[in-house]
Amino acid sequence: MTIRLRSLLAVVGASLCLAACGGGTTTVAPRPNPNPGPPGPAGSLSLSSSQLNFASAASPAQTVTASTTIASPLPTFNSVNCGSVATITSTGTGGAIAYTVTPNGNGVCAVVITIKNVSATLTITVGGASGLVTVDNSAVTVSVGGAGSFSASAGSGTWTIDGNSCAGIATFSTTSTGDSVTYNITPVAAGTCTATAIDTAGHALVLQPIVVTSGNSASTLQLTPPALAFSVASSAGPKTFTMTISGTAGLGALSVDESSCWNGASSGSPRIAYVELNGAAPGATVTPPATFTVTLFTTAQGGQLGSCAINFVSGGVVYGSEAISVGP
């Protein structure tokens, strides 16, 4: 949080304590940039072939090459229902890795190859069985703190989900089993990945891109209390009240706009109240939750009756507002 102090009134002497007279702009910065979008994929991963077909279990082995622009780590692979259908081994390092597939028995299976948050899928068919029908869905976008879902259907069988490329970005769950399921998406952190749902008995493969954003909604910001009411400002001393801001994860940089409560030395501007961050020196950075002290200007400082609002702003949008009222 950064506090930039400014002069209050032209008639106020330089020796007057600005902390006592108030004013300034406060910035809460839980993230480096306002409303950051999700990071893009770490690079590319491609296969020389997305499907291998074998006439029978006696057919010779075939090789698929995975090419990637991602320097490290090495890709990992998850074979779904391939135990009785084929054996997969890998050789090579760096930008090109060869996967040798040896058929074992008739059937259909899939291999999901993943490096960081990028994945590619290889389907394997042995004995002339029907290959997997691949469906590439449009992306589902969900924000941290929210929820999303996607569905997968097939004529028979049971679905298996591979979410390795979404590690650290999203997790998946379902309350149903069988040939038609809905997967619930729980976002973890901003990022982009692809979940792969596979049903080898139903001969179906669903590629589901997932985009998780950091979140940007009013529900992620809470002010306690949401409003403050004061009696008439007294020359005996300022009246203060503490408020707490919390739940700011995902909003990006938050700035405090108190211009409707105090607008400097401009002619005719209100002189009602100002806000200061507690427990931090000017120029300090803090991570919410944080507390602020709202202080009324005294009559000696030109304090006025009326109402105003202290707004918490991100990206030009107000996500929380503290109502201030001063009356008889």
mmCIF file of C-alpha atoms in Angstrom:
data_model
loop_
_atom_site.group_PDB
_atom_site.id
_atom_site.type_symbol
_atom_site.label_atom_id
_atom_site.label_comp_id
_atom_site.label_asym_id
_atom_site.label_seq_id
_atom_site.Cartn_x
_atom_site.Cartn_y
_atom_site.Cartn_z
ATOM 1 C CA MET A 1 0.000 0.000 0.000
ATOM 2 C CA THR A 2 1.370 3.368 -1.024
ATOM 3 C CA ILE A 3 0.283 6.594 0.645
ATOM 4 C CA ARG A 4 1.050 9.777 -1.266
ATOM 5 C CA LEU A 5 0.504 12.807 0.976
ATOM 6 C CA ARG A 6 -0.469 16.134 -0.525
ATOM 7 C CA SER A 7 -1.076 19.605 0.861
ATOM 8 C CA LEU A 8 -4.492 20.264 2.329
ATOM 9 C CA LEU A 9 -5.299 23.968 2.130
ATOM 10 C CA ALA A 10 -3.281 26.872 0.867
ATOM 11 C CA VAL A 11 -3.768 28.573 4.240
ATOM 12 C CA VAL A 12 -2.400 25.636 6.207
ATOM 13 C CA GLY A 13 1.195 26.220 7.195
ATOM 14 C CA ALA A 14 3.935 23.867 6.125
ATOM 15 C CA SER A 15 4.546 23.012 9.766
ATOM 16 C CA LEU A 16 1.055 21.506 10.164
ATOM 17 C CA CYS A 17 1.185 17.732 10.419
ATOM 18 C CA LEU A 18 -0.301 16.161 7.296
ATOM 19 C CA ALA A 19 -1.070 12.958 9.143
ATOM 20 C CA ALA A 20 -3.315 14.893 11.485
ATOM 21 C CA CYS A 21 -5.014 16.896 8.771
ATOM 22 C CA GLY A 22 -5.432 13.903 6.499
ATOM 23 C CA GLY A 23 -5.722 13.408 2.800
ATOM 24 C CA GLY A 24 -3.810 11.344 0.333
ATOM 25 C CA THR A 25 -4.255 8.482 -2.061
ATOM 26 C CA THR A 26 -3.839 4.929 -0.854
ATOM 27 C CA THR A 27 -3.046 1.983 -3.119
ATOM 28 C CA VAL A 28 -3.476 -1.650 -2.098
ATOM 29 C CA ALA A 29 -1.435 -3.860 -4.407
ATOM 30 C CA PRO A 30 -1.944 -7.588 -3.770
ATOM 31 C CA ARG A 31 -0.898 -8.248 -7.388
ATOM 32 C CA PRO A 32 1.649 -6.483 -9.609
ATOM 33 C CA ASN A 33 -0.833 -5.411 -12.276
ATOM 34 C CA PRO A 34 -4.537 -4.489 -12.196
ATOM 35 C CA ASN A 35 -6.825 -7.315 -13.265
ATOM 36 C CA PRO A 36 -4.123 -9.475 -14.847
ATOM 37 C CA GLY A 37 -5.294 -11.940 -17.463
ATOM 38 C CA PRO A 38 -4.388 -15.604 -17.260
ATOM 39 C CA PRO A 39 -0.858 -16.560 -18.272
ATOM 40 C CA GLY A 40 -0.619 -18.077 -21.731
ATOM 41 C CA PRO A 41 0.587 -21.629 -22.352
ATOM 42 C CA ALA A 42 4.242 -22.244 -21.534
ATOM 43 C CA GLY A 43 4.978 -23.147 -25.169
ATOM 44 C CA SER A 44 3.913 -25.666 -27.774
ATOM 45 C CA LEU A 45 3.725 -29.447 -27.848
ATOM 46 C CA SER A 46 2.889 -31.359 -31.027
ATOM 47 C CA LEU A 47 2.843 -34.987 -32.152
ATOM 48 C CA SER A 48 3.918 -36.304 -35.550
ATOM 49 C CA SER A 49 0.645 -38.263 -35.537
ATOM 50 C CA SER A 50 -2.400 -38.055 -33.284
ATOM 51 C CA GLN A 51 -3.595 -41.607 -34.039
ATOM 52 C CA LEU A 52 -1.945 -44.988 -34.601
ATOM 53 C CA ASN A 53 -3.788 -47.961 -36.151
ATOM 54 C CA PHE A 54 -2.604 -51.599 -35.941
ATOM 55 C CA ALA A 55 -4.221 -54.419 -37.908
ATOM 56 C CA SER A 56 -3.581 -56.886 -35.080
ATOM 57 C CA ALA A 57 -1.531 -57.538 -31.983
ATOM 58 C CA ALA A 58 1.109 -59.123 -34.237
ATOM 59 C CA SER A 59 1.657 -55.881 -36.170
ATOM 60 C CA PRO A 60 5.085 -54.223 -35.896
ATOM 61 C CA ALA A 61 5.635 -51.336 -33.512
ATOM 62 C CA GLN A 62 5.181 -47.774 -34.653
ATOM 63 C CA THR A 63 6.802 -44.561 -33.491
ATOM 64 C CA VAL A 64 5.374 -41.110 -32.815
ATOM 65 C CA THR A 65 7.600 -38.094 -32.219
ATOM 66 C CA ALA A 66 6.672 -35.364 -29.768
ATOM 67 C CA SER A 67 8.152 -31.945 -30.558
ATOM 68 C CA THR A 68 8.127 -29.145 -28.012
ATOM 69 C CA THR A 69 9.418 -25.622 -27.597
ATOM 70 C CA ILE A 70 9.336 -25.991 -23.801
ATOM 71 C CA ALA A 71 12.871 -26.456 -22.514
ATOM 72 C CA SER A 72 12.057 -28.416 -19.376
ATOM 73 C CA PRO A 73 10.926 -30.623 -17.762
ATOM 74 C CA LEU A 74 10.563 -33.754 -19.892
ATOM 75 C CA PRO A 75 7.010 -34.591 -20.952
ATOM 76 C CA THR A 76 5.114 -37.157 -18.902
ATOM 77 C CA PHE A 77 2.481 -39.483 -20.303
ATOM 78 C CA ASN A 78 -0.661 -41.050 -18.894
ATOM 79 C CA SER A 79 -2.005 -44.077 -20.752
ATOM 80 C CA VAL A 80 -5.738 -44.678 -20.294
ATOM 81 C CA ASN A 81 -6.845 -48.341 -20.642
ATOM 82 C CA CYS A 82 -3.701 -49.166 -22.642
ATOM 83 C CA GLY A 83 -2.494 -52.015 -20.437
ATOM 84 C CA SER A 84 -4.019 -54.779 -22.586
ATOM 85 C CA VAL A 85 -3.933 -52.850 -25.857
ATOM 86 C CA ALA A 86 -0.391 -51.494 -26.262
ATOM 87 C CA THR A 87 2.920 -50.824 -24.538
ATOM 88 C CA ILE A 88 4.433 -47.352 -24.812
ATOM 89 C CA THR A 89 8.090 -46.498 -24.251
ATOM 90 C CA SER A 90 9.906 -43.212 -24.762
ATOM 91 C CA THR A 91 13.416 -42.267 -25.862
ATOM 92 C CA GLY A 92 15.140 -38.963 -26.453
ATOM 93 C CA THR A 93 15.538 -35.632 -24.709
ATOM 94 C CA GLY A 94 15.245 -31.969 -25.532
ATOM 95 C CA GLY A 95 12.856 -30.716 -28.166
ATOM 96 C CA ALA A 96 12.049 -34.117 -29.732
ATOM 97 C CA ILE A 97 11.063 -37.313 -27.917
ATOM 98 C CA ALA A 98 10.144 -40.569 -29.661
ATOM 99 C CA TYR A 99 7.309 -42.731 -28.306
ATOM 100 C CA THR A 100 7.400 -46.334 -29.480
ATOM 101 C CA VAL A 101 4.028 -48.094 -29.405
ATOM 102 C CA THR A 102 3.920 -51.907 -29.468
ATOM 103 C CA PRO A 103 0.468 -53.542 -29.835
ATOM 104 C CA ASN A 104 -0.551 -56.140 -27.234
ATOM 105 C CA GLY A 105 -4.173 -56.959 -28.004
ATOM 106 C CA ASN A 106 -7.305 -55.743 -29.758
ATOM 107 C CA GLY A 107 -8.910 -52.602 -28.408
ATOM 108 C CA VAL A 108 -8.764 -48.831 -28.222
ATOM 109 C CA CYS A 109 -6.872 -46.635 -25.757
ATOM 110 C CA ALA A 110 -5.394 -43.171 -25.418
ATOM 111 C CA VAL A 111 -2.168 -41.598 -24.217
ATOM 112 C CA VAL A 112 -2.121 -38.046 -22.873
ATOM 113 C CA ILE A 113 1.336 -36.463 -23.119
ATOM 114 C CA THR A 114 1.864 -33.408 -20.890
ATOM 115 C CA ILE A 115 4.634 -30.914 -20.347
ATOM 116 C CA LYS A 116 3.983 -28.081 -17.910
ATOM 117 C CA ASN A 117 0.438 -26.864 -18.749
ATOM 118 C CA VAL A 118 0.357 -28.073 -22.353
ATOM 119 C CA SER A 119 -0.894 -31.483 -23.451
ATOM 120 C CA ALA A 120 -1.360 -33.567 -26.604
ATOM 121 C CA THR A 121 -3.319 -36.783 -27.049
ATOM 122 C CA LEU A 122 -2.441 -39.919 -29.008
ATOM 123 C CA THR A 123 -5.157 -42.501 -29.692
ATOM 124 C CA ILE A 124 -4.258 -46.142 -30.398
ATOM 125 C CA THR A 125 -6.456 -48.678 -32.179
ATOM 126 C CA VAL A 126 -5.533 -52.377 -32.464
ATOM 127 C CA GLY A 127 -7.466 -55.028 -34.456
ATOM 128 C CA GLY A 128 -9.638 -52.783 -36.578
ATOM 129 C CA ALA A 129 -11.832 -51.616 -33.714
ATOM 130 C CA SER A 130 -13.437 -48.183 -34.043
ATOM 131 C CA GLY A 131 -11.031 -45.405 -33.122
ATOM 132 C CA LEU A 132 -11.839 -42.689 -30.625
ATOM 133 C CA VAL A 133 -13.966 -39.836 -31.906
ATOM 134 C CA THR A 134 -12.291 -36.606 -30.764
ATOM 135 C CA VAL A 135 -14.379 -33.593 -29.782
ATOM 136 C CA ASP A 136 -12.516 -30.310 -29.209
ATOM 137 C CA ASN A 137 -14.811 -28.090 -27.146
ATOM 138 C CA SER A 138 -14.693 -24.327 -26.965
ATOM 139 C CA ALA A 139 -12.921 -23.008 -23.882
ATOM 140 C CA VAL A 140 -14.637 -22.682 -20.511
ATOM 141 C CA THR A 141 -13.604 -19.530 -18.640
ATOM 142 C CA VAL A 142 -13.889 -19.418 -14.859
ATOM 143 C CA SER A 143 -12.487 -17.046 -12.232
ATOM 144 C CA VAL A 144 -10.677 -17.914 -9.029
ATOM 145 C CA GLY A 145 -13.329 -18.062 -6.332
ATOM 146 C CA GLY A 146 -15.968 -19.089 -8.870
ATOM 147 C CA ALA A 147 -16.919 -22.402 -10.440
ATOM 148 C CA GLY A 148 -17.585 -23.900 -13.847
ATOM 149 C CA SER A 149 -18.351 -27.212 -15.501
ATOM 150 C CA PHE A 150 -18.338 -29.155 -18.750
ATOM 151 C CA SER A 151 -20.104 -32.324 -19.892
ATOM 152 C CA ALA A 152 -19.031 -35.461 -21.753
ATOM 153 C CA SER A 153 -21.295 -38.085 -23.315
ATOM 154 C CA ALA A 154 -20.813 -41.395 -25.107
ATOM 155 C CA GLY A 155 -22.921 -44.380 -26.073
ATOM 156 C CA SER A 156 -21.476 -46.646 -23.400
ATOM 157 C CA GLY A 157 -18.613 -47.067 -20.992
ATOM 158 C CA THR A 158 -17.246 -44.890 -18.231
ATOM 159 C CA TRP A 159 -15.334 -41.612 -18.512
ATOM 160 C CA THR A 160 -11.823 -41.039 -17.181
ATOM 161 C CA ILE A 161 -10.413 -37.510 -16.906
ATOM 162 C CA ASP A 162 -6.769 -36.571 -17.298
ATOM 163 C CA GLY A 163 -6.156 -33.156 -15.773
ATOM 164 C CA ASN A 164 -2.367 -33.242 -15.575
ATOM 165 C CA SER A 165 -1.939 -30.162 -17.749
ATOM 166 C CA CYS A 166 -4.233 -28.274 -15.328
ATOM 167 C CA ALA A 167 -2.123 -29.013 -12.257
ATOM 168 C CA GLY A 168 -1.996 -25.859 -10.155
ATOM 169 C CA ILE A 169 -4.638 -24.185 -12.326
ATOM 170 C CA ALA A 170 -7.850 -26.183 -11.777
ATOM 171 C CA THR A 171 -9.140 -29.417 -10.299
ATOM 172 C CA PHE A 172 -12.092 -31.535 -11.433
ATOM 173 C CA SER A 173 -14.763 -33.587 -9.743
ATOM 174 C CA THR A 174 -18.020 -35.280 -10.639
ATOM 175 C CA THR A 175 -20.898 -36.787 -8.675
ATOM 176 C CA SER A 176 -21.917 -39.168 -11.462
ATOM 177 C CA THR A 177 -20.461 -42.110 -13.352
ATOM 178 C CA GLY A 178 -21.272 -43.853 -16.598
ATOM 179 C CA ASP A 179 -21.456 -42.794 -20.214
ATOM 180 C CA SER A 180 -22.689 -39.236 -19.535
ATOM 181 C CA VAL A 181 -21.053 -37.114 -16.867
ATOM 182 C CA THR A 182 -20.644 -33.499 -15.850
ATOM 183 C CA TYR A 183 -17.242 -32.448 -14.542
ATOM 184 C CA ASN A 184 -17.174 -29.613 -12.029
ATOM 185 C CA ILE A 185 -14.249 -27.190 -12.389
ATOM 186 C CA THR A 186 -12.675 -25.729 -9.257
ATOM 187 C CA PRO A 187 -10.259 -22.947 -10.252
ATOM 188 C CA VAL A 188 -7.001 -22.740 -8.313
ATOM 189 C CA ALA A 189 -4.944 -20.020 -9.996
ATOM 190 C CA ALA A 190 -4.874 -18.011 -13.205
ATOM 191 C CA GLY A 191 -3.699 -20.006 -16.196
ATOM 192 C CA THR A 192 -4.619 -21.883 -19.358
ATOM 193 C CA CYS A 193 -4.734 -25.671 -19.768
ATOM 194 C CA THR A 194 -6.661 -28.516 -21.398
ATOM 195 C CA ALA A 195 -8.521 -31.261 -19.550
ATOM 196 C CA THR A 196 -8.852 -34.533 -21.475
ATOM 197 C CA ALA A 197 -11.879 -36.756 -20.847
ATOM 198 C CA ILE A 198 -11.602 -40.274 -22.296
ATOM 199 C CA ASP A 199 -14.143 -43.088 -22.680
ATOM 200 C CA THR A 200 -12.482 -45.928 -24.591
ATOM 201 C CA ALA A 201 -15.516 -48.217 -24.360
ATOM 202 C CA GLY A 202 -17.715 -45.468 -25.762
ATOM 203 C CA HIS A 203 -15.028 -44.525 -28.293
ATOM 204 C CA ALA A 204 -15.076 -40.858 -27.290
ATOM 205 C CA LEU A 205 -12.412 -38.301 -26.475
ATOM 206 C CA VAL A 206 -13.254 -34.774 -25.278
ATOM 207 C CA LEU A 207 -10.585 -32.058 -25.247
ATOM 208 C CA GLN A 208 -11.747 -29.283 -22.947
ATOM 209 C CA PRO A 209 -9.681 -26.061 -22.857
ATOM 210 C CA ILE A 210 -9.867 -24.296 -19.487
ATOM 211 C CA VAL A 211 -9.099 -20.616 -18.920
ATOM 212 C CA VAL A 212 -8.843 -19.517 -15.294
ATOM 213 C CA THR A 213 -8.739 -15.784 -14.633
ATOM 214 C CA SER A 214 -7.689 -14.111 -11.415
ATOM 215 C CA GLY A 215 -11.239 -12.953 -10.754
ATOM 216 C CA ASN A 216 -12.748 -9.520 -10.991
ATOM 217 C CA SER A 217 -16.094 -9.099 -9.289
ATOM 218 C CA ALA A 218 -17.566 -7.039 -6.457
ATOM 219 C CA SER A 219 -18.090 -10.194 -4.411
ATOM 220 C CA THR A 220 -14.330 -10.500 -3.885
ATOM 221 C CA LEU A 221 -14.195 -7.283 -1.863
ATOM 222 C CA GLN A 222 -15.687 -6.840 1.602
ATOM 223 C CA LEU A 223 -15.754 -3.686 3.741
ATOM 224 C CA THR A 224 -16.549 -3.926 7.440
ATOM 225 C CA PRO A 225 -18.680 -2.025 8.320
ATOM 226 C CA PRO A 226 -20.155 -0.966 4.945
ATOM 227 C CA ALA A 227 -21.191 2.470 6.243
ATOM 228 C CA LEU A 228 -20.143 4.950 8.934
ATOM 229 C CA ALA A 229 -22.370 7.593 10.511
ATOM 230 C CA PHE A 230 -20.983 10.446 12.642
ATOM 231 C CA SER A 231 -22.559 13.185 14.715
ATOM 232 C CA VAL A 232 -21.541 16.830 14.173
ATOM 233 C CA ALA A 233 -17.794 17.311 13.874
ATOM 234 C CA SER A 234 -16.390 18.998 16.967
ATOM 235 C CA SER A 235 -13.528 21.417 17.313
ATOM 236 C CA ALA A 236 -12.508 19.483 20.420
ATOM 237 C CA GLY A 237 -10.799 16.891 18.274
ATOM 238 C CA PRO A 238 -11.270 14.560 15.315
ATOM 239 C CA LYS A 239 -13.674 11.637 15.438
ATOM 240 C CA THR A 240 -12.317 8.377 14.068
ATOM 241 C CA PHE A 241 -13.577 4.952 13.141
ATOM 242 C CA THR A 242 -11.734 1.848 11.935
ATOM 243 C CA MET A 243 -12.847 -0.150 8.920
ATOM 244 C CA THR A 244 -11.438 -3.387 7.528
ATOM 245 C CA ILE A 245 -10.976 -4.345 3.889
ATOM 246 C CA SER A 246 -10.647 -8.036 3.056
ATOM 247 C CA GLY A 247 -11.286 -10.603 0.360
ATOM 248 C CA THR A 248 -9.349 -8.686 -2.285
ATOM 249 C CA ALA A 249 -7.710 -11.733 -3.894
ATOM 250 C CA GLY A 250 -8.080 -11.533 -7.644
ATOM 251 C CA LEU A 251 -8.946 -7.863 -7.910
ATOM 252 C CA GLY A 252 -5.445 -6.738 -8.754
ATOM 253 C CA ALA A 253 -4.291 -3.300 -7.657
ATOM 254 C CA LEU A 254 -6.831 -1.417 -5.572
ATOM 255 C CA SER A 255 -6.728 2.330 -5.143
ATOM 256 C CA VAL A 256 -8.723 4.409 -2.685
ATOM 257 C CA ASP A 257 -10.673 7.321 -4.132
ATOM 258 C CA GLU A 258 -11.707 9.701 -1.348
ATOM 259 C CA SER A 259 -12.298 12.691 -3.627
ATOM 260 C CA SER A 260 -15.984 12.964 -2.740
ATOM 261 C CA CYS A 261 -15.030 13.261 0.941
ATOM 262 C CA TRP A 262 -12.070 15.586 0.574
ATOM 263 C CA ASN A 263 -10.897 17.234 -2.600
ATOM 264 C CA GLY A 264 -7.890 19.233 -1.512
ATOM 265 C CA ALA A 265 -7.824 23.008 -1.586
ATOM 266 C CA SER A 266 -10.161 23.431 -4.566
ATOM 267 C CA SER A 267 -12.777 26.114 -4.028
ATOM 268 C CA GLY A 268 -16.120 24.712 -2.912
ATOM 269 C CA SER A 269 -14.885 21.146 -2.409
ATOM 270 C CA PRO A 270 -16.204 19.177 0.581
ATOM 271 C CA ARG A 271 -14.269 18.799 3.797
ATOM 272 C CA ILE A 272 -15.887 15.794 5.455
ATOM 273 C CA ALA A 273 -13.418 12.961 6.160
ATOM 274 C CA TYR A 274 -10.215 11.268 5.093
ATOM 275 C CA VAL A 275 -8.840 7.729 5.311
ATOM 276 C CA GLU A 276 -5.441 6.406 6.380
ATOM 277 C CA LEU A 277 -3.957 2.901 6.391
ATOM 278 C CA ASN A 278 -3.179 1.610 9.887
ATOM 279 C CA GLY A 279 0.239 0.342 10.844
ATOM 280 C CA ALA A 280 2.130 1.233 7.682
ATOM 281 C CA ALA A 281 4.452 4.094 6.845
ATOM 282 C CA PRO A 282 3.988 6.180 3.702
ATOM 283 C CA GLY A 283 5.254 4.243 0.712
ATOM 284 C CA ALA A 284 4.771 0.853 2.400
ATOM 285 C CA THR A 285 3.148 -2.120 0.679
ATOM 286 C CA VAL A 286 0.759 -4.408 2.536
ATOM 287 C CA THR A 287 -1.319 -7.441 1.685
ATOM 288 C CA PRO A 288 -5.014 -7.343 2.682
ATOM 289 C CA PRO A 289 -6.816 -7.855 4.958
ATOM 290 C CA ALA A 290 -5.924 -4.398 6.205
ATOM 291 C CA THR A 291 -7.534 -1.826 8.454
ATOM 292 C CA PHE A 292 -8.089 1.845 7.768
ATOM 293 C CA THR A 293 -8.965 4.735 10.048
ATOM 294 C CA VAL A 294 -11.614 7.139 8.805
ATOM 295 C CA THR A 295 -11.236 10.532 10.447
ATOM 296 C CA LEU A 296 -13.552 13.551 10.323
ATOM 297 C CA PHE A 297 -12.125 16.979 9.704
ATOM 298 C CA THR A 298 -12.718 19.181 12.745
ATOM 299 C CA THR A 299 -14.430 22.543 12.451
ATOM 300 C CA ALA A 300 -11.019 24.138 12.953
ATOM 301 C CA GLN A 301 -9.880 22.298 9.839
ATOM 302 C CA GLY A 302 -12.949 23.361 7.852
ATOM 303 C CA GLY A 303 -14.955 20.211 8.560
ATOM 304 C CA GLN A 304 -18.444 20.131 7.049
ATOM 305 C CA LEU A 305 -21.715 18.249 7.428
ATOM 306 C CA GLY A 306 -22.890 16.025 4.633
ATOM 307 C CA SER A 307 -22.356 12.632 3.044
ATOM 308 C CA CYS A 308 -19.721 11.142 0.775
ATOM 309 C CA ALA A 309 -18.181 7.810 -0.186
ATOM 310 C CA ILE A 310 -14.717 6.294 0.004
ATOM 311 C CA ASN A 311 -14.426 4.117 -3.098
ATOM 312 C CA PHE A 312 -12.092 1.174 -3.684
ATOM 313 C CA VAL A 313 -11.252 1.105 -7.374
ATOM 314 C CA SER A 314 -9.512 -1.365 -9.681
ATOM 315 C CA GLY A 315 -9.072 -0.813 -13.378
ATOM 316 C CA GLY A 316 -11.389 2.187 -13.283
ATOM 317 C CA VAL A 317 -14.215 0.117 -11.754
ATOM 318 C CA VAL A 318 -15.514 0.655 -8.201
ATOM 319 C CA TYR A 319 -15.611 -2.684 -6.333
ATOM 320 C CA GLY A 320 -16.442 -1.415 -2.869
ATOM 321 C CA SER A 321 -17.732 1.785 -1.343
ATOM 322 C CA GLU A 322 -17.737 2.983 2.259
ATOM 323 C CA ALA A 323 -20.628 5.388 2.843
ATOM 324 C CA ILE A 324 -19.782 8.283 5.171
ATOM 325 C CA SER A 325 -22.388 10.581 6.673
ATOM 326 C CA VAL A 326 -21.966 13.485 9.114
ATOM 327 C CA GLY A 327 -25.070 15.129 10.556
ATOM 328 C CA PRO A 328 -26.389 17.055 13.549
#
